[in-house]
Coordinates of C-alpha atoms (C1' of nucleotides) in Angstrom, one line a residue:
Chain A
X1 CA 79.6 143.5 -47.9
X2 CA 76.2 145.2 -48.9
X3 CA 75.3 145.4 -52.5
X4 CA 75.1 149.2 -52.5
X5 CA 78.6 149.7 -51.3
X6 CA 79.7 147.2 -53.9
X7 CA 78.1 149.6 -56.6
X8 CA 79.4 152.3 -55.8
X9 CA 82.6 150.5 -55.4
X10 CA 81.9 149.4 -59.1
X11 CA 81.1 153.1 -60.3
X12 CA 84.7 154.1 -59.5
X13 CA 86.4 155.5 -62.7
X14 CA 89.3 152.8 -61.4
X15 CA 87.0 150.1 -61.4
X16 CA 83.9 150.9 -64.0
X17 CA 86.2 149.5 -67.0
X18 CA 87.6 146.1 -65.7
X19 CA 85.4 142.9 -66.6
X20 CA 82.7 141.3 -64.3
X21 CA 85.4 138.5 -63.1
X22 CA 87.9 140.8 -62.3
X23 CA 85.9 142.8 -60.1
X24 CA 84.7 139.5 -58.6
X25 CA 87.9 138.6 -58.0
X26 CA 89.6 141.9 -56.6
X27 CA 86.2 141.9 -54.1
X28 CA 85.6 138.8 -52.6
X29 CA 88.9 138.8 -51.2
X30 CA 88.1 142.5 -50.1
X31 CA 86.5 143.3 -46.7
X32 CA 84.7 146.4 -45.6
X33 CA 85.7 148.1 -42.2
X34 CA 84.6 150.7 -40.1
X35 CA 87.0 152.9 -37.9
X36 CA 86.4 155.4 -35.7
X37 CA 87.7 159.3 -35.6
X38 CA 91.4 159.4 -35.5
X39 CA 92.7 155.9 -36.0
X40 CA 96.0 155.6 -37.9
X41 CA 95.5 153.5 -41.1
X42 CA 98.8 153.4 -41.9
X43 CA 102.0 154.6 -41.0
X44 CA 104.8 156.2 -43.0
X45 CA 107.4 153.7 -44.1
X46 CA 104.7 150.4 -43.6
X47 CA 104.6 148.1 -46.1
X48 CA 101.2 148.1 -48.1
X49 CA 99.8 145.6 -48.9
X50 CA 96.0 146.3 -49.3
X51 CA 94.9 149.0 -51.7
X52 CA 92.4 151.5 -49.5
X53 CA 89.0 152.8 -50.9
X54 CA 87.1 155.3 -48.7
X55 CA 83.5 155.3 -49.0
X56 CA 82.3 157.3 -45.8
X57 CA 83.9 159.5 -43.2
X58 CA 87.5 161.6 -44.0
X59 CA 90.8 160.6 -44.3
X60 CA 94.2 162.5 -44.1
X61 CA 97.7 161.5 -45.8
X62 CA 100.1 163.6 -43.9
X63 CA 103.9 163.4 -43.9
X64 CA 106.3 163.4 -41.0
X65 CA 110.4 164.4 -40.9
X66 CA 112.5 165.8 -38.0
X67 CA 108.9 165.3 -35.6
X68 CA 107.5 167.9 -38.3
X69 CA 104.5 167.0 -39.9
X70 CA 102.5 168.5 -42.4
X71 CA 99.2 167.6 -44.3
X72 CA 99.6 166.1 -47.9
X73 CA 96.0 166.1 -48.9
X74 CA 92.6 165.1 -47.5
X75 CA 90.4 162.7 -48.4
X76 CA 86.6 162.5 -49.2
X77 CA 84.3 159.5 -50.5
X78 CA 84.6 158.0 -52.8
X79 CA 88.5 157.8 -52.9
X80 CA 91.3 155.3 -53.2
X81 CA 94.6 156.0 -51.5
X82 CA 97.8 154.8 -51.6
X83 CA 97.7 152.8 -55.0
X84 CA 101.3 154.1 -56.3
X85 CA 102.4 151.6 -53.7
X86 CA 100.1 149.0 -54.2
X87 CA 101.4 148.7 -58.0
X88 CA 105.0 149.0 -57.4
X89 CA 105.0 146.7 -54.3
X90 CA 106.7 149.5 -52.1
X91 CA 106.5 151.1 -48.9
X92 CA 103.9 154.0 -48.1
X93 CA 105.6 157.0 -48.1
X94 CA 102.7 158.9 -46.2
X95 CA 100.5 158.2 -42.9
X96 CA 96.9 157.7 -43.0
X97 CA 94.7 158.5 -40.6
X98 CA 90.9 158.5 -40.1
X99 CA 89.5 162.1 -39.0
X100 CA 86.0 161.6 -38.4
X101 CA 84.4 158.0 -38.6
X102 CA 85.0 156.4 -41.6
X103 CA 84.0 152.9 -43.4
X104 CA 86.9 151.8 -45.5
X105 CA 87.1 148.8 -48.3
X106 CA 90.3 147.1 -48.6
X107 CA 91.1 145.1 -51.4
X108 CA 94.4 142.6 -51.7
X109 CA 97.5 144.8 -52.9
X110 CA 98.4 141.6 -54.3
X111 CA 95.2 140.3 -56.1
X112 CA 95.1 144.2 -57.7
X113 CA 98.9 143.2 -59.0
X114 CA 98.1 140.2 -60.6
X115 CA 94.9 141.1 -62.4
X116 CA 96.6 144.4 -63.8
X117 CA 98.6 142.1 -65.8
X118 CA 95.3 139.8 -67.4
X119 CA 92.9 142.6 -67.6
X120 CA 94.1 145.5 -70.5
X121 CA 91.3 147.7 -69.2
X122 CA 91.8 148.1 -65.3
X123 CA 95.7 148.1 -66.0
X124 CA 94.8 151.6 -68.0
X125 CA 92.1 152.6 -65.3
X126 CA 95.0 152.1 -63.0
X127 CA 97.3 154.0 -65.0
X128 CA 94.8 156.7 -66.0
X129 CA 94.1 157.0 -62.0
X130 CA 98.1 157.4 -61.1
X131 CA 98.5 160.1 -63.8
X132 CA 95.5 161.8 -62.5
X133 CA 97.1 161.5 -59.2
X134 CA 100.5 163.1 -60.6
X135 CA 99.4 166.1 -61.9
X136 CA 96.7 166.9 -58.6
X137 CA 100.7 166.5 -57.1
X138 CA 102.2 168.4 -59.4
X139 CA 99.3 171.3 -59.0
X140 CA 100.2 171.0 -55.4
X141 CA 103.9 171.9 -55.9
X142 CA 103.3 174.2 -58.1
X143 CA 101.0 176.0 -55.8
X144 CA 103.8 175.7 -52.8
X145 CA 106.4 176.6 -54.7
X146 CA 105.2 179.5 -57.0
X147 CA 102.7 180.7 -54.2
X148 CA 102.8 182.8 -50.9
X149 CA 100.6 182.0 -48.1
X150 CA 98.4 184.4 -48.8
X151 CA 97.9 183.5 -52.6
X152 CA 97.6 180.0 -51.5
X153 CA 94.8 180.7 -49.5
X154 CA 92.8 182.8 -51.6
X155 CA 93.0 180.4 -54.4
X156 CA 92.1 177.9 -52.2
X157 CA 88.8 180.1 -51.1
X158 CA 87.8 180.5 -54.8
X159 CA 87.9 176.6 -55.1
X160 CA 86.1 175.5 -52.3
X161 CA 83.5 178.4 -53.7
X162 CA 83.6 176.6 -57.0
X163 CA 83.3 172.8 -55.5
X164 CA 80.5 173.8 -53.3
X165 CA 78.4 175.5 -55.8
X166 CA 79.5 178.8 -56.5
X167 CA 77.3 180.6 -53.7
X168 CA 78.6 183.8 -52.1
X169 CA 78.6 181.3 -48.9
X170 CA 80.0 177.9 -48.0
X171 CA 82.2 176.1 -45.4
X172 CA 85.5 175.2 -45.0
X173 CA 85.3 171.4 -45.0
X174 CA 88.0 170.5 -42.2
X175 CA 89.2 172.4 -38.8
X176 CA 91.7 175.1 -39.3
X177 CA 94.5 173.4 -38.2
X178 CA 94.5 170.8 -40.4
X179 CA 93.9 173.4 -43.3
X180 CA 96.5 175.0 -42.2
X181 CA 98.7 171.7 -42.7
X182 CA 97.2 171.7 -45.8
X183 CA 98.2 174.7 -47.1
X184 CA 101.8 174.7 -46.0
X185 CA 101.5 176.9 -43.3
X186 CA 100.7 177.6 -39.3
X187 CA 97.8 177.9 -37.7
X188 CA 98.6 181.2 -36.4
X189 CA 99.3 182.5 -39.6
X190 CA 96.2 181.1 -41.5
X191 CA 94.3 183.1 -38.5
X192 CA 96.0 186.1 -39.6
X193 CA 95.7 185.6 -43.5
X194 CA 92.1 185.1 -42.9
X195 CA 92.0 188.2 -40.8
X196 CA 93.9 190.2 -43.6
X197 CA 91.5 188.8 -46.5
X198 CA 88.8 190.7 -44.7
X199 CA 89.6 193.7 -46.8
X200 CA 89.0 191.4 -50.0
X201 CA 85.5 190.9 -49.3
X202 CA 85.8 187.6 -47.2
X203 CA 84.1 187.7 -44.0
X204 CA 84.5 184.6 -41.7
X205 CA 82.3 183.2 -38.5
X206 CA 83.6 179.9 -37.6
X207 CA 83.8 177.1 -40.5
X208 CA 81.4 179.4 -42.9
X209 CA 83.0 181.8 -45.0
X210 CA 81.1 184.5 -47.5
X211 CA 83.0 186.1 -50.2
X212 CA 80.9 189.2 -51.6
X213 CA 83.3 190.8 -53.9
X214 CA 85.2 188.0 -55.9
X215 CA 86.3 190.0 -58.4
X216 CA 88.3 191.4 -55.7
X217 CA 89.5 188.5 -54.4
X218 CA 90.5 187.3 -57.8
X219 CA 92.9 190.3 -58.7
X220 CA 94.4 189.2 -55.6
X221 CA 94.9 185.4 -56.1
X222 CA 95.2 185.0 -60.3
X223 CA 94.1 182.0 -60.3
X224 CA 95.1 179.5 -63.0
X225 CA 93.7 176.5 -64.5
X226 CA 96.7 175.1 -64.6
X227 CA 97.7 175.1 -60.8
X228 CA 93.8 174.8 -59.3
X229 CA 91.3 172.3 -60.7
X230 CA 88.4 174.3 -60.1
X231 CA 86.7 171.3 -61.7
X232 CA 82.7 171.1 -59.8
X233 CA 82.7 168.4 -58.1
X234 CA 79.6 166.0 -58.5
X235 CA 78.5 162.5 -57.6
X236 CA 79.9 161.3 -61.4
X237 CA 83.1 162.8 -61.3
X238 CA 85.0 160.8 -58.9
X239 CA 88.5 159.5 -58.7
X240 CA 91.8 161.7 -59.7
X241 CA 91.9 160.9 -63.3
X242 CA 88.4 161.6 -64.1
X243 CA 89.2 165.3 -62.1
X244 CA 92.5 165.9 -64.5
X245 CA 90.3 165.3 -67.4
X246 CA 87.7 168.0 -67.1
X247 CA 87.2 170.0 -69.0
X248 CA 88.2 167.1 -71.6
X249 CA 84.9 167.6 -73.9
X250 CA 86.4 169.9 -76.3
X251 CA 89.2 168.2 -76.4
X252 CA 87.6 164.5 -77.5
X253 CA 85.7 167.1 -80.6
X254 CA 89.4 168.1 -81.3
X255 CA 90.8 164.4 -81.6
X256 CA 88.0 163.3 -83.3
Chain B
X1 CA 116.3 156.0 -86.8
X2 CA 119.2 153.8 -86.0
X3 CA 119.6 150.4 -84.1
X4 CA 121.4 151.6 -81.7
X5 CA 118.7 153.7 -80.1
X6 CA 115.9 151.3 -80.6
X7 CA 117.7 149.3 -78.7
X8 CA 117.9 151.5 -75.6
X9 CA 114.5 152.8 -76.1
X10 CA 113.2 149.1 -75.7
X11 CA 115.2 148.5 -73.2
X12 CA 113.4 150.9 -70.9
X13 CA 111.3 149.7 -68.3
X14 CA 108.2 151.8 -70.3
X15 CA 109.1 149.5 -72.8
X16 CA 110.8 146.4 -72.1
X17 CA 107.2 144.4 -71.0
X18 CA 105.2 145.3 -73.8
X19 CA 105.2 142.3 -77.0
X20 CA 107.3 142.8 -80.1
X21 CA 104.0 144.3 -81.6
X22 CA 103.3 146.9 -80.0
X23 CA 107.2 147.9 -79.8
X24 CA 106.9 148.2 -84.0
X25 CA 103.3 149.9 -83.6
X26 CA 104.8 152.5 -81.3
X27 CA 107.9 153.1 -83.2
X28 CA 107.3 153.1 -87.0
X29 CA 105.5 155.7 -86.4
X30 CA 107.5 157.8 -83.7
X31 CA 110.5 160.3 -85.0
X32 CA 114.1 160.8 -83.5
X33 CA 114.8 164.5 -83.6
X34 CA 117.7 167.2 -82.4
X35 CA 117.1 170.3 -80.5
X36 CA 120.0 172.8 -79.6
X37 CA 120.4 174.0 -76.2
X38 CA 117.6 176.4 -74.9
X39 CA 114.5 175.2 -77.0
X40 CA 111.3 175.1 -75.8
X41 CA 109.8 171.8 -76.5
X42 CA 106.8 172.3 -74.5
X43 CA 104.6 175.1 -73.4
X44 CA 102.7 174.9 -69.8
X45 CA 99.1 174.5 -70.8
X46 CA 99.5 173.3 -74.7
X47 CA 98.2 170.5 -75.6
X48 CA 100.6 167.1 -75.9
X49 CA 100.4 165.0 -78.7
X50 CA 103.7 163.3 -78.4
X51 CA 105.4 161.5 -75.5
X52 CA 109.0 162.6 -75.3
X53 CA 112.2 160.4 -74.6
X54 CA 115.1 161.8 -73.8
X55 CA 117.8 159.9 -75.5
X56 CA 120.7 162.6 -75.0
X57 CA 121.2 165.6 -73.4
X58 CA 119.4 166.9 -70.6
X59 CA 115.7 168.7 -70.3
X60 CA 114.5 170.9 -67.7
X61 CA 110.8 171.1 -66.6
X62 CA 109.4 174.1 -65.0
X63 CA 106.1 176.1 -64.1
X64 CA 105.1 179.1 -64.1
X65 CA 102.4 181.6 -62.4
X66 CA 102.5 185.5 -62.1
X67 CA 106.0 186.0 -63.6
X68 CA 107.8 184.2 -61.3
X69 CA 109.2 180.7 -62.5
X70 CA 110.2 177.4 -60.7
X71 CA 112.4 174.3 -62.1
X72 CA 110.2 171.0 -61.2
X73 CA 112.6 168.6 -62.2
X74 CA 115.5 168.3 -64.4
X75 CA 116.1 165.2 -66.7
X76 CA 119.4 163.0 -68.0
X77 CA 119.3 160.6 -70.2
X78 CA 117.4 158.0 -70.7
X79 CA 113.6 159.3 -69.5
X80 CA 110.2 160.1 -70.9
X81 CA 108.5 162.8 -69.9
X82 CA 104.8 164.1 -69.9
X83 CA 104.0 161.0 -69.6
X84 CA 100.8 161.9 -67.7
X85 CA 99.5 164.5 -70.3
X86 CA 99.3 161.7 -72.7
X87 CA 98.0 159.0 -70.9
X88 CA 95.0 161.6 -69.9
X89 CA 94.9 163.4 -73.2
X90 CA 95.1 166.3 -71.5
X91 CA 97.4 170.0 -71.5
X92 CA 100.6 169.8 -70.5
X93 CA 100.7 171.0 -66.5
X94 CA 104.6 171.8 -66.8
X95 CA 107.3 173.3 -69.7
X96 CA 110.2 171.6 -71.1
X97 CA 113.2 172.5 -72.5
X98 CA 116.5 171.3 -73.4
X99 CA 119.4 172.5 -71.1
X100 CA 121.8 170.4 -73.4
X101 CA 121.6 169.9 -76.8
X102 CA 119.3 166.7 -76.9
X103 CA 118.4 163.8 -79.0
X104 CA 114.7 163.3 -78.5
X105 CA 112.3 160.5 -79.9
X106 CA 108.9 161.4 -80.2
X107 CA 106.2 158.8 -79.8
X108 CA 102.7 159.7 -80.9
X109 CA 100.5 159.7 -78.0
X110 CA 97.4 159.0 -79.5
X111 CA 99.5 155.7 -80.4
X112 CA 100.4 154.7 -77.0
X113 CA 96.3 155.0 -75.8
X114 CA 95.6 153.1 -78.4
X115 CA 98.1 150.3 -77.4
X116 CA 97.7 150.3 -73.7
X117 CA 94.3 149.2 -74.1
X118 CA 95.3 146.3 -75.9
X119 CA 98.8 145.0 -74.8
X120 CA 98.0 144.6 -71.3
X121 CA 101.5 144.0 -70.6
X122 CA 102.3 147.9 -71.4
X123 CA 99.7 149.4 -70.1
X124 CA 101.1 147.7 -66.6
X125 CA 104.9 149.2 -67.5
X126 CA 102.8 152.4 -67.7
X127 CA 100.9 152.5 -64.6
X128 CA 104.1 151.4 -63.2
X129 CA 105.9 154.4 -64.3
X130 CA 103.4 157.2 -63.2
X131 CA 103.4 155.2 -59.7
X132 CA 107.2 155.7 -59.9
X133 CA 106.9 159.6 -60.7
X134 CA 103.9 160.1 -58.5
X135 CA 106.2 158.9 -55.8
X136 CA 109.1 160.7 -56.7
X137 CA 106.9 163.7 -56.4
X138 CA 105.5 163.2 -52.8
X139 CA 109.0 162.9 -51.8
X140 CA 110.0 166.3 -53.4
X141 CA 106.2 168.3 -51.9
X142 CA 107.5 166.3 -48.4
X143 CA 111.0 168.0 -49.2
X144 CA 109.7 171.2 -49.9
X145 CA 107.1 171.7 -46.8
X146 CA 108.8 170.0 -44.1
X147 CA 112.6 171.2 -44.5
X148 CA 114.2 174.5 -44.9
X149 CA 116.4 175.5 -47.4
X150 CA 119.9 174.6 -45.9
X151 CA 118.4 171.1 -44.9
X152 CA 117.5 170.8 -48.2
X153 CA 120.9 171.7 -50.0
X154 CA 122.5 169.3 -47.4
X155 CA 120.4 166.2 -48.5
X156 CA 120.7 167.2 -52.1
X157 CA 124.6 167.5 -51.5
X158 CA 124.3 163.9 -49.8
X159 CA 121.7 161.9 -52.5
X160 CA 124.4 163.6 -55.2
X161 CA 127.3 162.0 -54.0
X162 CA 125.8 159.0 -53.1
X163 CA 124.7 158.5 -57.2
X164 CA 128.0 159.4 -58.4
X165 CA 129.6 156.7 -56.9
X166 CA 130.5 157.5 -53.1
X167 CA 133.9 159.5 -53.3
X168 CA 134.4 162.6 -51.2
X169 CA 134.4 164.6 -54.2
X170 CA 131.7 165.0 -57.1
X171 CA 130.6 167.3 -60.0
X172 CA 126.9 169.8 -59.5
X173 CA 125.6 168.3 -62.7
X174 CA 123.7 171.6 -63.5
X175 CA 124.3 175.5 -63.3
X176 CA 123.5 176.8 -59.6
X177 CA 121.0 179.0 -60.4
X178 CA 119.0 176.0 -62.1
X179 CA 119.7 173.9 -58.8
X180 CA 118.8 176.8 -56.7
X181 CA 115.3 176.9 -58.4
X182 CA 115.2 173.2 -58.4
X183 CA 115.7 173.6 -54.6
X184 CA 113.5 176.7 -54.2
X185 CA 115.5 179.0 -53.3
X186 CA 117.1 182.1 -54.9
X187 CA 120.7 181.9 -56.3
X188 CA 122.0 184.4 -53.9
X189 CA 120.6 182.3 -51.1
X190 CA 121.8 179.0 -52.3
X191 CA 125.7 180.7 -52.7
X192 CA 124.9 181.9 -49.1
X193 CA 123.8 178.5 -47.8
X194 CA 126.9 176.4 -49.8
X195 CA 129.2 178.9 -48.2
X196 CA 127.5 178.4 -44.5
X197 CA 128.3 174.3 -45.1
X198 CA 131.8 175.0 -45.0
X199 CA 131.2 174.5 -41.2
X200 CA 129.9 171.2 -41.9
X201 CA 133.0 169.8 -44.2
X202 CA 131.5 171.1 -47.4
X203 CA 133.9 172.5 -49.6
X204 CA 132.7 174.0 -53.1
X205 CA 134.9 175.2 -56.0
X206 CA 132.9 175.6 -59.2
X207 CA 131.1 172.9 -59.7
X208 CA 132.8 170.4 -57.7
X209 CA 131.8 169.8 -54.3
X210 CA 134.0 167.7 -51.5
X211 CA 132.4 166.6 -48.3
X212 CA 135.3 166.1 -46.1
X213 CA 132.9 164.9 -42.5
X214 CA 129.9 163.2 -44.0
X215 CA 128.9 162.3 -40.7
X216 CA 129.1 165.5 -40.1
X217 CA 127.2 166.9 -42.5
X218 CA 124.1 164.3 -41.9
X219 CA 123.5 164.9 -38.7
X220 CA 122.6 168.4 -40.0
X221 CA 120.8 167.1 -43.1
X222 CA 119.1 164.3 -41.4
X223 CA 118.6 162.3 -44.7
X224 CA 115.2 160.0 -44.3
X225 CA 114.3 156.7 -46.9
X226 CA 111.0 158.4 -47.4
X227 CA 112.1 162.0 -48.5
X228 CA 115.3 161.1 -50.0
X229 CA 116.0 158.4 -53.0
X230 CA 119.4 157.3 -52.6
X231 CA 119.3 154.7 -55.0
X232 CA 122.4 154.4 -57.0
X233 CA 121.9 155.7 -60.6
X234 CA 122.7 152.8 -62.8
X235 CA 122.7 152.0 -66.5
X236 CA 120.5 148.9 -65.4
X237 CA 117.7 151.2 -63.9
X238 CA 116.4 153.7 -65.5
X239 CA 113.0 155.1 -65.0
X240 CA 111.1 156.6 -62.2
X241 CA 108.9 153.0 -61.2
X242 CA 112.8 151.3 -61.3
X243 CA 113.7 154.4 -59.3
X244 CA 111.2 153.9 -56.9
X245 CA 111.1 150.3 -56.7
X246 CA 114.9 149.7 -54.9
X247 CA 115.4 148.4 -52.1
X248 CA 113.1 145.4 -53.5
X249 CA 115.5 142.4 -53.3
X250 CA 114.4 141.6 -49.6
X251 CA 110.4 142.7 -50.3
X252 CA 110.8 140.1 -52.7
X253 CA 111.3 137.9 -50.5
X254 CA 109.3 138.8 -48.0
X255 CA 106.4 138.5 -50.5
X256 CA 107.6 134.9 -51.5
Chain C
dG1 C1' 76.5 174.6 -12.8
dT2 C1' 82.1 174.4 -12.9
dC3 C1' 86.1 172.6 -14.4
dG4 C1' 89.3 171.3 -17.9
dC5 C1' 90.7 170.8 -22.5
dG6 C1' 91.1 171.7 -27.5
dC7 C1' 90.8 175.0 -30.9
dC8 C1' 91.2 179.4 -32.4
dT9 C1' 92.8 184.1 -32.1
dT10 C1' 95.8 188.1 -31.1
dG11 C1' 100.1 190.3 -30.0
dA12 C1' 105.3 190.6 -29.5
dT13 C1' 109.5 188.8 -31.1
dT14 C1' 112.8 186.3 -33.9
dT15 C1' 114.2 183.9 -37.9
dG16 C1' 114.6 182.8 -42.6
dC17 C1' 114.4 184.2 -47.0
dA18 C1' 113.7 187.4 -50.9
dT19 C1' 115.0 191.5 -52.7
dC20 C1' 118.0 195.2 -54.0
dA21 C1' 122.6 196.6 -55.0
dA22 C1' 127.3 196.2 -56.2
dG23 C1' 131.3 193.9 -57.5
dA24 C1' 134.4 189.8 -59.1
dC25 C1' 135.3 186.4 -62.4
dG26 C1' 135.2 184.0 -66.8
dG27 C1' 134.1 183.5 -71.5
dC28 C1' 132.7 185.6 -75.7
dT29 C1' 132.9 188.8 -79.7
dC30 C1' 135.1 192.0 -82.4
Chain D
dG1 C1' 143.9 193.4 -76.6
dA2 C1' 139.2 196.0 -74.9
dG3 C1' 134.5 195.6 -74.0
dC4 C1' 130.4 193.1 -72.9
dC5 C1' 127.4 189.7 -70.9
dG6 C1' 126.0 186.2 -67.9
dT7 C1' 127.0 183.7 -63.7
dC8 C1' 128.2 183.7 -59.3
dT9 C1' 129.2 185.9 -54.9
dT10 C1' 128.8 189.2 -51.0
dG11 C1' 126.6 192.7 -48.3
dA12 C1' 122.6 195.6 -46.7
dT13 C1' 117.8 195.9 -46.1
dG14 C1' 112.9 194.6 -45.7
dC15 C1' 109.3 191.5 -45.7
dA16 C1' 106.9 187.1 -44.7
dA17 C1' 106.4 183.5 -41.8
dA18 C1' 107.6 180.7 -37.7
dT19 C1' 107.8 180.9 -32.9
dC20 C1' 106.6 182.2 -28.3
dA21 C1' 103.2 183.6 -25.2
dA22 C1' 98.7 184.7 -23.4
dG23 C1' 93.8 184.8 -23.5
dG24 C1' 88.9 183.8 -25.3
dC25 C1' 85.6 180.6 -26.5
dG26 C1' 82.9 176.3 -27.1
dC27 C1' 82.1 171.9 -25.5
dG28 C1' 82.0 167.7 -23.0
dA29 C1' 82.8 165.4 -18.3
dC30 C1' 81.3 165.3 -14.0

DNA sequence: GTCGCGCCTTGATTTGCATCAAGACGGCTC
DNA sequence: GAGCCGTCTTGATGCAAATCAAGGCGCGAC
């Protein structure tokens, strides 16, 4: 495994506080893989038993039932998936699969187990990481719950906006379909609520999509900062519970 | 704060790994209090400063967002809640309030981060826990955007009977319109939708339900290991990562 | 080039669910 | 007891979304 990976790697919220023998130990077992577009990682119901960190290419967790299926998230480097079932020993209850070419470290479910339990400091990186991971979920079922498909998807305009800059322009980062999964709803319908929003300023050619009255398009979707994380995404914010935390400055002044 | 409840506070899975120490640290300063039924313990979006434990009664969660308002989970005896919030130092994502009146011990949350980083033991019970709740929550966003209503008032029918012990007939253990928002549905629908089971063997007076066909009623539901937790609700397990960890006995062995 | 195959779009139709409205029932106060 | 309020039920209606069906378009294979 190259040096850089193993950096970046080490620059993970998850990882950046464990000691130098830990993360020796968690990555020479470790080996780094490269799969191409569309190979299944892992399937609903498998046992897990390595704990997966994405550091190029896309990944989606989708869910099946009743030969449904629909998208639970999608992944971008640098991420870890599946932990919650790396530290309770359990079966995945979602399906990974690769959606462009992706190079993918996997480290011993069990090794990650047994260090939690000697090193205080990854055990509350791992901890910090699942509840970062809890509320994104419970943002999500807020979202699909208190939402209709139309608010859903002009919230989720305003924060790829946000994420990518804040420029009138940007593009959607995955096909339709799949953000239609995503979204929790079909691609016909997304078609047609992206038609409709055209009278909210959006105008759409293909992946890239301008918004030139967001005011507009804010009376529409109210967003709320406690549904979307429009938190900007940069190269030193990665990892769920460093994503729950913003905007967390304020709040250290507070305890302090 | 009487022995009594100590007791059963330590005996929680949260609780039950971390040294005698940190047990004392955690509770000397931590308070038992009583809320009537109907009090807000916890506002969406205000900041946390205590983890709660529910030691009696029952607690509802719910969110909000433009006036309309969804149940997220509701909680018996005995459970912490917001863990998440406190483990992040962060605003709570979700409201609470007591259903019940509830006996509630308060544990300082500034405490517990303080802790974790030290008793490594803990801070693994913790990570454990939000892996158990993370878990708990993919299989209610699976529930909500890959079944319809009906399918999911059969399943929750099924799961119910299942942790009251098996019998035909069994108690709703909360007021329909609270289940109804729990399911996401309206009240009117969910009377609608009990009533339309009577084809399948349901039969529904007040609160107590009686599923004369089961077999019936699950080909309808379709009940799946990775949507539905049909783990029988014991004394001996409480907690969301106990929750999530049956059926273990064979992965233990397995693992061996 | 031409064919074929996904992806996306658009339209027509049906279904599911929310909403609106009214009434039944039970528990409560006075 | 009468009156009231909240819960639950039932029916009528309207809207949102899924489904079904057809066609356009881009792109790679050959």
């Amino acid at each position: 495994m190259r040096d850089v990976d193993l950096e970046r790697v080490r620059a993970l919220p998850l990882f950046c506080g464990c000691t130098d023998e830990t993360f020796r130990t968690l990555t020479t077992g470790a080996f780094l893989q490269r799969f191409p577009a569309g190979t299944t990682l892992l399937l609903e119901g498998d046992q897990v038993d390595f704990l997966y960190v994405l550091l190029d290419g896309m990944v989606e967790l989708e869910g099946t039932w009743n030969d449904r299926e629909t998208t639970l998230a999608v992944l971008r480097p640098v991420s870890t998936f599946i932990l919650a079932a790396v530290v309770l020993d359990a079966d995945g209850l979602m399906s990974a699969q690769t959606v462009e070419r992706s190079d993918i470290l996997m480290i011993s479910g069990a090794a990650i187990r047994r260090v939690m339990s000697q090193d205080a400091g990854f055990a509350v990186a791992v901890a910090q990481e699942m509840a970062g991971c809890y509320r994104g979920l419970v943002r999500t079922l807020k979202n699909q719950k208190l939402r209709g498909g139309l608010e859903r998807l002009a919230n989720y305009l305003i924060t790829q906006r946000l994420r990518q800059g804040g420029g009138a322009t940007f593009e959607l980062p995955h096909e339709k379909r799949v953000l239609a999964s995503l979204l929790g709803m079909t691609p016909e319908n997304l078609s047609r609520s992206l038609a409709s929003l055209a009278d909210y300023g959006v105008e759409v050619h293909g992946p890239s999509v301008t918004i030139t009255r967001p005011a507009v398009l804010e009376r529409l979707a109210k967003p709320d900062p406690l549904i979307d994380n429009h938190q900007p995404v940069t190269d030193a914010l990665t990892g769920q519970a460093q994503q729950e935390r913003w905007p967390l400055p304020d709040r250290g002044i507070r305890a302090a």
